[in-house]
Amino acid sequence: MTFLMNIWEFFANNFLKTPAYFIGLIVIIGYILLRKKWYEVFSGFIKATVGYKILLVGSGGLSSTFKPIISALSSKFGIDAMVLDTYIGQTAAQGAIEAVGKSFSQVMVLLLIAFVLNIVLVKFQKITKMRAVFTTGHVQTQQATFAFWIFLTCFPKLGDTPMLILMAILLGLYWAVGSNLTVETAQRLTDGAGFCVAHQQMFGIAIYEMLGDKVFSRGGKSAKSFEDYELPGWLSMFNENTVSTAILMLLFIGVIMIITGKDLLAAAGVYKAGASFFFCVLDNALAFAVYMAVLQLGVRIFVGELTNSFQGITNKLLPGAVPGLDCAASYGFGSANAVTFGFIFGAIGQFLAIGILIAMKSPVVAIAGFVPVFFDNATISVYVNAKSGAKAAMLASFVNGLLQVFCSVAAAQFFAIGDVTVLTQTASAKGWMAMFDWCVLWPAFGVIMHYAGYVGVVIVAAILIAIPQIQYRRDPEGYFLCVTDWEAYKEHVKEREAK
């Protein structure tokens, strides 16, 4: 048993926690199953791994550039409270788990069982109607830690083995069902690139898309997407994504940096005393456009290899399946302006909500974190824009920013009470993973389980199991065709719409 756990820990530490190598491993397996020559397998591995690393350079650059600016703005107003950040939230959850005598190794066992269950559910897709494998290992680690924490507050006296089994069932179902929810929408955005979203806002994408259709009909004049706007005269420079992104960020970040002030920006390492403040603002604004271009380049490199190689896995091991990828993979296909406006309107929503909490003298106040405010809102904006238009995308991002703050604060308070009193010191004082699925969906699951007990576990599992069945019943003919033959699926959709 120890030998097997050592193998799993090696795999988890070197592949699951390092998504570039995990994607590279998938490409190797896929090409071997396709009986490619060894140099084609090796070449595919290099391109997929390097492409994903380029994506990480882009997303990491965005975080490292703008995270200290957002933090400095919070310091400006003396906010010292819960941080809305995935990594700080994970650290808080891990500290809480260990404080009550549990170990992080149990979280990794949970991850293993849930991941295997995800694969099994896809293997038996004729019954389960699930088509996606969650492959973003670093996100899985965060989610396994947080799910463990939430479940622990609901069932603090449950034994380790039954607790791991019940948690793994719910988490494995969530990974399979959530990523499956984004299959059609990701295929539509990418014109059949052959992947879906496996991140922190899978249910958020589906819900906001549905609401977007209700608010702005795609066929109406008010439902233009960002790409549809052709501006005349000197405004035509905004038709170029790189230019519009840089100018918009110059205005948005410029206002934030001016409000924050030179002293706090210098303390955060953003501004060097004596340097030109204007060029400091300009550098940070242009950095956004640069890192977005880098991110999109990485996507173009690795997605092609992954799509081609995954055919081997679908042909031999998991027919009719697609890999679920990091949400940033979508940015290479969606509008760059949708990414930018998603970030801006999500940030406005977060800042407004934080201001309301301060004005109401809330016992728990939140600090805006860059990861949720950018990646959560930008992703939702990209997908809503593609389906329901620019106005719906901006509205969805703004509302999501509000929810990220209000729901995270409510969840931190709720799950820091009860029998596990130590969570009071570790949760509300540190952070919360303020992405849609983990500040709205999973807290709702937790409330159900908290009040309904084991019946609540059954209710949550039943809800998750029913979702793909409902999806399938809406279009039995096209459901799997969407994955196996995209061009045929598009013809199928045209025929349905004609009828």
PDB file of N, CA, C and O in Angstrom, residues 288-343:
ATOM      1  N   PHE A 288      -0.261  44.264 -19.786  1.00  0.00           N
ATOM      2  CA  PHE A 288      -1.491  43.485 -19.922  1.00  0.00           C
ATOM      3  C   PHE A 288      -1.645  42.992 -21.354  1.00  0.00           C
ATOM      4  O   PHE A 288      -1.918  41.811 -21.596  1.00  0.00           O
ATOM      5  N   ALA A 289      -1.443  43.891 -22.323  1.00  0.00           N
ATOM      6  CA  ALA A 289      -1.559  43.509 -23.732  1.00  0.00           C
ATOM      7  C   ALA A 289      -0.479  42.503 -24.116  1.00  0.00           C
ATOM      8  O   ALA A 289      -0.733  41.564 -24.876  1.00  0.00           O
ATOM      9  N   VAL A 290       0.718  42.682 -23.581  1.00  0.00           N
ATOM     10  CA  VAL A 290       1.823  41.768 -23.888  1.00  0.00           C
ATOM     11  C   VAL A 290       1.528  40.361 -23.374  1.00  0.00           C
ATOM     12  O   VAL A 290       1.648  39.368 -24.108  1.00  0.00           O
ATOM     13  N   TYR A 291       1.140  40.258 -22.113  1.00  0.00           N
ATOM     14  CA  TYR A 291       0.898  38.939 -21.522  1.00  0.00           C
ATOM     15  C   TYR A 291      -0.324  38.259 -22.138  1.00  0.00           C
ATOM     16  O   TYR A 291      -0.371  37.025 -22.239  1.00  0.00           O
ATOM     17  N   MET A 292      -1.297  39.052 -22.561  1.00  0.00           N
ATOM     18  CA  MET A 292      -2.435  38.458 -23.263  1.00  0.00           C
ATOM     19  C   MET A 292      -1.995  37.855 -24.592  1.00  0.00           C
ATOM     20  O   MET A 292      -2.423  36.762 -24.975  1.00  0.00           O
ATOM     21  N   ALA A 293      -1.103  38.554 -25.308  1.00  0.00           N
ATOM     22  CA  ALA A 293      -0.591  38.032 -26.578  1.00  0.00           C
ATOM     23  C   ALA A 293       0.234  36.767 -26.354  1.00  0.00           C
ATOM     24  O   ALA A 293       0.143  35.806 -27.124  1.00  0.00           O
ATOM     25  N   VAL A 294       1.032  36.753 -25.287  1.00  0.00           N
ATOM     26  CA  VAL A 294       1.834  35.574 -24.960  1.00  0.00           C
ATOM     27  C   VAL A 294       0.925  34.391 -24.638  1.00  0.00           C
ATOM     28  O   VAL A 294       1.142  33.262 -25.108  1.00  0.00           O
ATOM     29  N   LEU A 295      -0.094  34.646 -23.829  1.00  0.00           N
ATOM     30  CA  LEU A 295      -1.035  33.602 -23.451  1.00  0.00           C
ATOM     31  C   LEU A 295      -1.705  32.992 -24.681  1.00  0.00           C
ATOM     32  O   LEU A 295      -1.813  31.771 -24.813  1.00  0.00           O
ATOM     33  N   GLN A 296      -2.146  33.833 -25.587  1.00  0.00           N
ATOM     34  CA  GLN A 296      -2.824  33.352 -26.789  1.00  0.00           C
ATOM     35  C   GLN A 296      -1.878  32.558 -27.685  1.00  0.00           C
ATOM     36  O   GLN A 296      -2.275  31.582 -28.312  1.00  0.00           O
ATOM     37  N   LEU A 297      -0.596  32.952 -27.727  1.00  0.00           N
ATOM     38  CA  LEU A 297       0.395  32.197 -28.495  1.00  0.00           C
ATOM     39  C   LEU A 297       0.546  30.790 -27.921  1.00  0.00           C
ATOM     40  O   LEU A 297       0.570  29.804 -28.661  1.00  0.00           O
ATOM     41  N   GLY A 298       0.639  30.693 -26.605  1.00  0.00           N
ATOM     42  CA  GLY A 298       0.767  29.383 -25.968  1.00  0.00           C
ATOM     43  C   GLY A 298      -0.415  28.485 -26.264  1.00  0.00           C
ATOM     44  O   GLY A 298      -0.246  27.284 -26.523  1.00  0.00           O
ATOM     45  N   VAL A 299      -1.604  29.063 -26.249  1.00  0.00           N
ATOM     46  CA  VAL A 299      -2.814  28.297 -26.546  1.00  0.00           C
ATOM     47  C   VAL A 299      -2.745  27.723 -27.952  1.00  0.00           C
ATOM     48  O   VAL A 299      -3.031  26.537 -28.183  1.00  0.00           O
ATOM     49  N   ARG A 300      -2.363  28.552 -28.905  1.00  0.00           N
ATOM     50  CA  ARG A 300      -2.307  28.093 -30.299  1.00  0.00           C
ATOM     51  C   ARG A 300      -1.314  26.953 -30.480  1.00  0.00           C
ATOM     52  O   ARG A 300      -1.525  26.058 -31.299  1.00  0.00           O
ATOM     53  N   ILE A 301      -0.235  26.958 -29.701  1.00  0.00           N
ATOM     54  CA  ILE A 301       0.786  25.920 -29.850  1.00  0.00           C
ATOM     55  C   ILE A 301       0.330  24.586 -29.277  1.00  0.00           C
ATOM     56  O   ILE A 301       0.450  23.539 -29.923  1.00  0.00           O
ATOM     57  N   PHE A 302      -0.199  24.598 -28.051  1.00  0.00           N
ATOM     58  CA  PHE A 302      -0.456  23.312 -27.402  1.00  0.00           C
ATOM     59  C   PHE A 302      -1.822  22.711 -27.712  1.00  0.00           C
ATOM     60  O   PHE A 302      -1.979  21.481 -27.693  1.00  0.00           O
ATOM     61  N   VAL A 303      -2.823  23.536 -28.018  1.00  0.00           N
ATOM     62  CA  VAL A 303      -4.168  22.998 -28.253  1.00  0.00           C
ATOM     63  C   VAL A 303      -4.195  22.096 -29.482  1.00  0.00           C
ATOM     64  O   VAL A 303      -4.836  21.046 -29.492  1.00  0.00           O
ATOM     65  N   GLY A 304      -3.480  22.495 -30.533  1.00  0.00           N
ATOM     66  CA  GLY A 304      -3.460  21.668 -31.737  1.00  0.00           C
ATOM     67  C   GLY A 304      -2.888  20.283 -31.472  1.00  0.00           C
ATOM     68  O   GLY A 304      -3.445  19.272 -31.925  1.00  0.00           O
ATOM     69  N   GLU A 305      -1.786  20.233 -30.734  1.00  0.00           N
ATOM     70  CA  GLU A 305      -1.184  18.933 -30.401  1.00  0.00           C
ATOM     71  C   GLU A 305      -2.105  18.105 -29.522  1.00  0.00           C
ATOM     72  O   GLU A 305      -2.267  16.898 -29.719  1.00  0.00           O
ATOM     73  N   LEU A 306      -2.715  18.744 -28.540  1.00  0.00           N
ATOM     74  CA  LEU A 306      -3.603  18.023 -27.626  1.00  0.00           C
ATOM     75  C   LEU A 306      -4.812  17.474 -28.366  1.00  0.00           C
ATOM     76  O   LEU A 306      -5.214  16.319 -28.151  1.00  0.00           O
ATOM     77  N   THR A 307      -5.383  18.274 -29.239  1.00  0.00           N
ATOM     78  CA  THR A 307      -6.556  17.843 -29.993  1.00  0.00           C
ATOM     79  C   THR A 307      -6.240  16.646 -30.873  1.00  0.00           C
ATOM     80  O   THR A 307      -6.980  15.656 -30.905  1.00  0.00           O
ATOM     81  N   ASN A 308      -5.113  16.715 -31.587  1.00  0.00           N
ATOM     82  CA  ASN A 308      -4.730  15.612 -32.479  1.00  0.00           C
ATOM     83  C   ASN A 308      -4.426  14.338 -31.695  1.00  0.00           C
ATOM     84  O   ASN A 308      -4.868  13.246 -32.055  1.00  0.00           O
ATOM     85  N   SER A 309      -3.658  14.470 -30.612  1.00  0.00           N
ATOM     86  CA  SER A 309      -3.244  13.288 -29.848  1.00  0.00           C
ATOM     87  C   SER A 309      -4.407  12.674 -29.081  1.00  0.00           C
ATOM     88  O   SER A 309      -4.448  11.449 -28.890  1.00  0.00           O
ATOM     89  N   PHE A 310      -5.353  13.499 -28.632  1.00  0.00           N
ATOM     90  CA  PHE A 310      -6.458  12.978 -27.823  1.00  0.00           C
ATOM     91  C   PHE A 310      -7.363  12.050 -28.629  1.00  0.00           C
ATOM     92  O   PHE A 310      -8.126  11.271 -28.053  1.00  0.00           O
ATOM     93  N   GLN A 311      -7.242  12.114 -29.952  1.00  0.00           N
ATOM     94  CA  GLN A 311      -7.993  11.173 -30.780  1.00  0.00           C
ATOM     95  C   GLN A 311      -7.592   9.738 -30.479  1.00  0.00           C
ATOM     96  O   GLN A 311      -8.412   8.823 -30.551  1.00  0.00           O
ATOM     97  N   GLY A 312      -6.308   9.539 -30.137  1.00  0.00           N
ATOM     98  CA  GLY A 312      -5.861   8.197 -29.764  1.00  0.00           C
ATOM     99  C   GLY A 312      -6.536   7.707 -28.499  1.00  0.00           C
ATOM    100  O   GLY A 312      -6.926   6.538 -28.399  1.00  0.00           O
ATOM    101  N   ILE A 313      -6.697   8.608 -27.531  1.00  0.00           N
ATOM    102  CA  ILE A 313      -7.359   8.241 -26.275  1.00  0.00           C
ATOM    103  C   ILE A 313      -8.841   7.988 -26.502  1.00  0.00           C
ATOM    104  O   ILE A 313      -9.408   7.031 -25.973  1.00  0.00           O
ATOM    105  N   THR A 314      -9.468   8.840 -27.314  1.00  0.00           N
ATOM    106  CA  THR A 314     -10.901   8.648 -27.568  1.00  0.00           C
ATOM    107  C   THR A 314     -11.165   7.403 -28.411  1.00  0.00           C
ATOM    108  O   THR A 314     -12.193   6.741 -28.245  1.00  0.00           O
ATOM    109  N   ASN A 315     -10.240   7.071 -29.320  1.00  0.00           N
ATOM    110  CA  ASN A 315     -10.434   5.890 -30.161  1.00  0.00           C
ATOM    111  C   ASN A 315     -10.241   4.590 -29.393  1.00  0.00           C
ATOM    112  O   ASN A 315     -10.957   3.612 -29.607  1.00  0.00           O
ATOM    113  N   LYS A 316      -9.277   4.590 -28.472  1.00  0.00           N
ATOM    114  CA  LYS A 316      -8.889   3.345 -27.803  1.00  0.00           C
ATOM    115  C   LYS A 316      -9.429   3.202 -26.382  1.00  0.00           C
ATOM    116  O   LYS A 316      -9.806   2.112 -25.961  1.00  0.00           O
ATOM    117  N   LEU A 317      -9.432   4.296 -25.630  1.00  0.00           N
ATOM    118  CA  LEU A 317      -9.726   4.189 -24.196  1.00  0.00           C
ATOM    119  C   LEU A 317     -11.050   4.832 -23.796  1.00  0.00           C
ATOM    120  O   LEU A 317     -11.855   4.217 -23.087  1.00  0.00           O
ATOM    121  N   LEU A 318     -11.272   6.084 -24.212  1.00  0.00           N
ATOM    122  CA  LEU A 318     -12.462   6.823 -23.785  1.00  0.00           C
ATOM    123  C   LEU A 318     -13.171   7.423 -24.995  1.00  0.00           C
ATOM    124  O   LEU A 318     -13.094   8.634 -25.243  1.00  0.00           O
ATOM    125  N   PRO A 319     -13.844   6.598 -25.766  1.00  0.00           N
ATOM    126  CA  PRO A 319     -14.525   7.116 -26.957  1.00  0.00           C
ATOM    127  C   PRO A 319     -15.554   8.186 -26.601  1.00  0.00           C
ATOM    128  O   PRO A 319     -16.280   8.064 -25.613  1.00  0.00           O
ATOM    129  N   GLY A 320     -15.593   9.238 -27.420  1.00  0.00           N
ATOM    130  CA  GLY A 320     -16.561  10.307 -27.193  1.00  0.00           C
ATOM    131  C   GLY A 320     -16.210  11.233 -26.059  1.00  0.00           C
ATOM    132  O   GLY A 320     -17.084  11.927 -25.531  1.00  0.00           O
ATOM    133  N   ALA A 321     -14.911  11.293 -25.670  1.00  0.00           N
ATOM    134  CA  ALA A 321     -14.503  12.144 -24.548  1.00  0.00           C
ATOM    135  C   ALA A 321     -13.649  13.307 -25.034  1.00  0.00           C
ATOM    136  O   ALA A 321     -13.032  13.244 -26.099  1.00  0.00           O
ATOM    137  N   VAL A 322     -13.625  14.378 -24.258  1.00  0.00           N
ATOM    138  CA  VAL A 322     -12.747  15.516 -24.518  1.00  0.00           C
ATOM    139  C   VAL A 322     -12.011  15.872 -23.231  1.00  0.00           C
ATOM    140  O   VAL A 322     -12.513  15.626 -22.133  1.00  0.00           O
ATOM    141  N   PRO A 323     -10.811  16.458 -23.344  1.00  0.00           N
ATOM    142  CA  PRO A 323     -10.103  16.888 -22.139  1.00  0.00           C
ATOM    143  C   PRO A 323     -10.617  18.229 -21.650  1.00  0.00           C
ATOM    144  O   PRO A 323     -10.933  19.119 -22.438  1.00  0.00           O
ATOM    145  N   GLY A 324     -10.709  18.372 -20.340  1.00  0.00           N
ATOM    146  CA  GLY A 324     -11.054  19.657 -19.752  1.00  0.00           C
ATOM    147  C   GLY A 324      -9.786  20.403 -19.407  1.00  0.00           C
ATOM    148  O   GLY A 324      -8.897  19.861 -18.751  1.00  0.00           O
ATOM    149  N   LEU A 325      -9.672  21.669 -19.863  1.00  0.00           N
ATOM    150  CA  LEU A 325      -8.446  22.442 -19.715  1.00  0.00           C
ATOM    151  C   LEU A 325      -8.655  23.683 -18.853  1.00  0.00           C
ATOM    152  O   LEU A 325      -9.779  24.075 -18.548  1.00  0.00           O
ATOM    153  N   ASP A 326      -7.548  24.305 -18.503  1.00  0.00           N
ATOM    154  CA  ASP A 326      -7.548  25.574 -17.788  1.00  0.00           C
ATOM    155  C   ASP A 326      -8.384  26.598 -18.553  1.00  0.00           C
ATOM    156  O   ASP A 326      -8.361  26.635 -19.791  1.00  0.00           O
ATOM    157  N   CYS A 327      -9.094  27.442 -17.817  1.00  0.00           N
ATOM    158  CA  CYS A 327      -9.967  28.433 -18.465  1.00  0.00           C
ATOM    159  C   CYS A 327      -9.192  29.356 -19.394  1.00  0.00           C
ATOM    160  O   CYS A 327      -9.743  29.859 -20.384  1.00  0.00           O
ATOM    161  N   ALA A 328      -7.907  29.584 -19.114  1.00  0.00           N
ATOM    162  CA  ALA A 328      -7.115  30.487 -19.945  1.00  0.00           C
ATOM    163  C   ALA A 328      -6.951  29.972 -21.368  1.00  0.00           C
ATOM    164  O   ALA A 328      -6.664  30.755 -22.281  1.00  0.00           O
ATOM    165  N   ALA A 329      -7.130  28.665 -21.588  1.00  0.00           N
ATOM    166  CA  ALA A 329      -7.040  28.114 -22.946  1.00  0.00           C
ATOM    167  C   ALA A 329      -8.109  28.713 -23.854  1.00  0.00           C
ATOM    168  O   ALA A 329      -7.934  28.766 -25.075  1.00  0.00           O
ATOM    169  N   SER A 330      -9.201  29.186 -23.274  1.00  0.00           N
ATOM    170  CA  SER A 330     -10.296  29.771 -24.063  1.00  0.00           C
ATOM    171  C   SER A 330      -9.939  31.136 -24.615  1.00  0.00           C
ATOM    172  O   SER A 330     -10.519  31.580 -25.610  1.00  0.00           O
ATOM    173  N   TYR A 331      -8.969  31.825 -23.988  1.00  0.00           N
ATOM    174  CA  TYR A 331      -8.667  33.193 -24.389  1.00  0.00           C
ATOM    175  C   TYR A 331      -8.018  33.268 -25.766  1.00  0.00           C
ATOM    176  O   TYR A 331      -7.996  34.336 -26.381  1.00  0.00           O
ATOM    177  N   GLY A 332      -7.469  32.162 -26.237  1.00  0.00           N
ATOM    178  CA  GLY A 332      -6.869  32.141 -27.558  1.00  0.00           C
ATOM    179  C   GLY A 332      -7.907  32.098 -28.663  1.00  0.00           C
ATOM    180  O   GLY A 332      -7.571  32.242 -29.844  1.00  0.00           O
ATOM    181  N   PHE A 333      -9.165  31.900 -28.301  1.00  0.00           N
ATOM    182  CA  PHE A 333     -10.243  31.791 -29.286  1.00  0.00           C
ATOM    183  C   PHE A 333     -11.270  32.907 -29.140  1.00  0.00           C
ATOM    184  O   PHE A 333     -11.845  33.369 -30.114  1.00  0.00           O
ATOM    185  N   GLY A 334     -11.533  33.331 -27.918  1.00  0.00           N
ATOM    186  CA  GLY A 334     -12.522  34.367 -27.693  1.00  0.00           C
ATOM    187  C   GLY A 334     -11.959  35.748 -27.975  1.00  0.00           C
ATOM    188  O   GLY A 334     -10.766  35.922 -28.252  1.00  0.00           O
ATOM    189  N   SER A 335     -12.792  36.743 -27.899  1.00  0.00           N
ATOM    190  CA  SER A 335     -12.394  38.124 -28.135  1.00  0.00           C
ATOM    191  C   SER A 335     -11.492  38.626 -27.009  1.00  0.00           C
ATOM    192  O   SER A 335     -11.795  38.464 -25.822  1.00  0.00           O
ATOM    193  N   ALA A 336     -10.361  39.250 -27.396  1.00  0.00           N
ATOM    194  CA  ALA A 336      -9.476  39.842 -26.388  1.00  0.00           C
ATOM    195  C   ALA A 336     -10.187  40.960 -25.640  1.00  0.00           C
ATOM    196  O   ALA A 336      -9.947  41.185 -24.452  1.00  0.00           O
ATOM    197  N   ASN A 337     -11.068  41.686 -26.322  1.00  0.00           N
ATOM    198  CA  ASN A 337     -11.836  42.737 -25.656  1.00  0.00           C
ATOM    199  C   ASN A 337     -12.801  42.161 -24.629  1.00  0.00           C
ATOM    200  O   ASN A 337     -13.090  42.793 -23.614  1.00  0.00           O
ATOM    201  N   ALA A 338     -13.311  40.955 -24.891  1.00  0.00           N
ATOM    202  CA  ALA A 338     -14.180  40.304 -23.912  1.00  0.00           C
ATOM    203  C   ALA A 338     -13.396  39.987 -22.644  1.00  0.00           C
ATOM    204  O   ALA A 338     -13.911  40.122 -21.527  1.00  0.00           O
ATOM    205  N   VAL A 339     -12.150  39.563 -22.796  1.00  0.00           N
ATOM    206  CA  VAL A 339     -11.286  39.302 -21.645  1.00  0.00           C
ATOM    207  C   VAL A 339     -11.067  40.592 -20.854  1.00  0.00           C
ATOM    208  O   VAL A 339     -11.218  40.626 -19.624  1.00  0.00           O
ATOM    209  N   THR A 340     -10.717  41.656 -21.562  1.00  0.00           N
ATOM    210  CA  THR A 340     -10.424  42.936 -20.908  1.00  0.00           C
ATOM    211  C   THR A 340     -11.646  43.499 -20.189  1.00  0.00           C
ATOM    212  O   THR A 340     -11.575  43.890 -19.015  1.00  0.00           O
ATOM    213  N   PHE A 341     -12.776  43.554 -20.882  1.00  0.00           N
ATOM    214  CA  PHE A 341     -13.984  44.098 -20.266  1.00  0.00           C
ATOM    215  C   PHE A 341     -14.500  43.198 -19.139  1.00  0.00           C
ATOM    216  O   PHE A 341     -15.077  43.691 -18.167  1.00  0.00           O
ATOM    217  N   GLY A 342     -14.299  41.892 -19.266  1.00  0.00           N
ATOM    218  CA  GLY A 342     -14.681  40.994 -18.184  1.00  0.00           C
ATOM    219  C   GLY A 342     -13.913  41.324 -16.916  1.00  0.00           C
ATOM    220  O   GLY A 342     -14.485  41.370 -15.820  1.00  0.00           O
ATOM    221  N   PHE A 343     -12.612  41.543 -17.065  1.00  0.00           N
ATOM    222  CA  PHE A 343     -11.776  41.921 -15.924  1.00  0.00           C
ATOM    223  C   PHE A 343     -12.228  43.256 -15.338  1.00  0.00           C
ATOM    224  O   PHE A 343     -12.415  43.388 -14.121  1.00  0.00           O
TER     225      PHE A 343
END
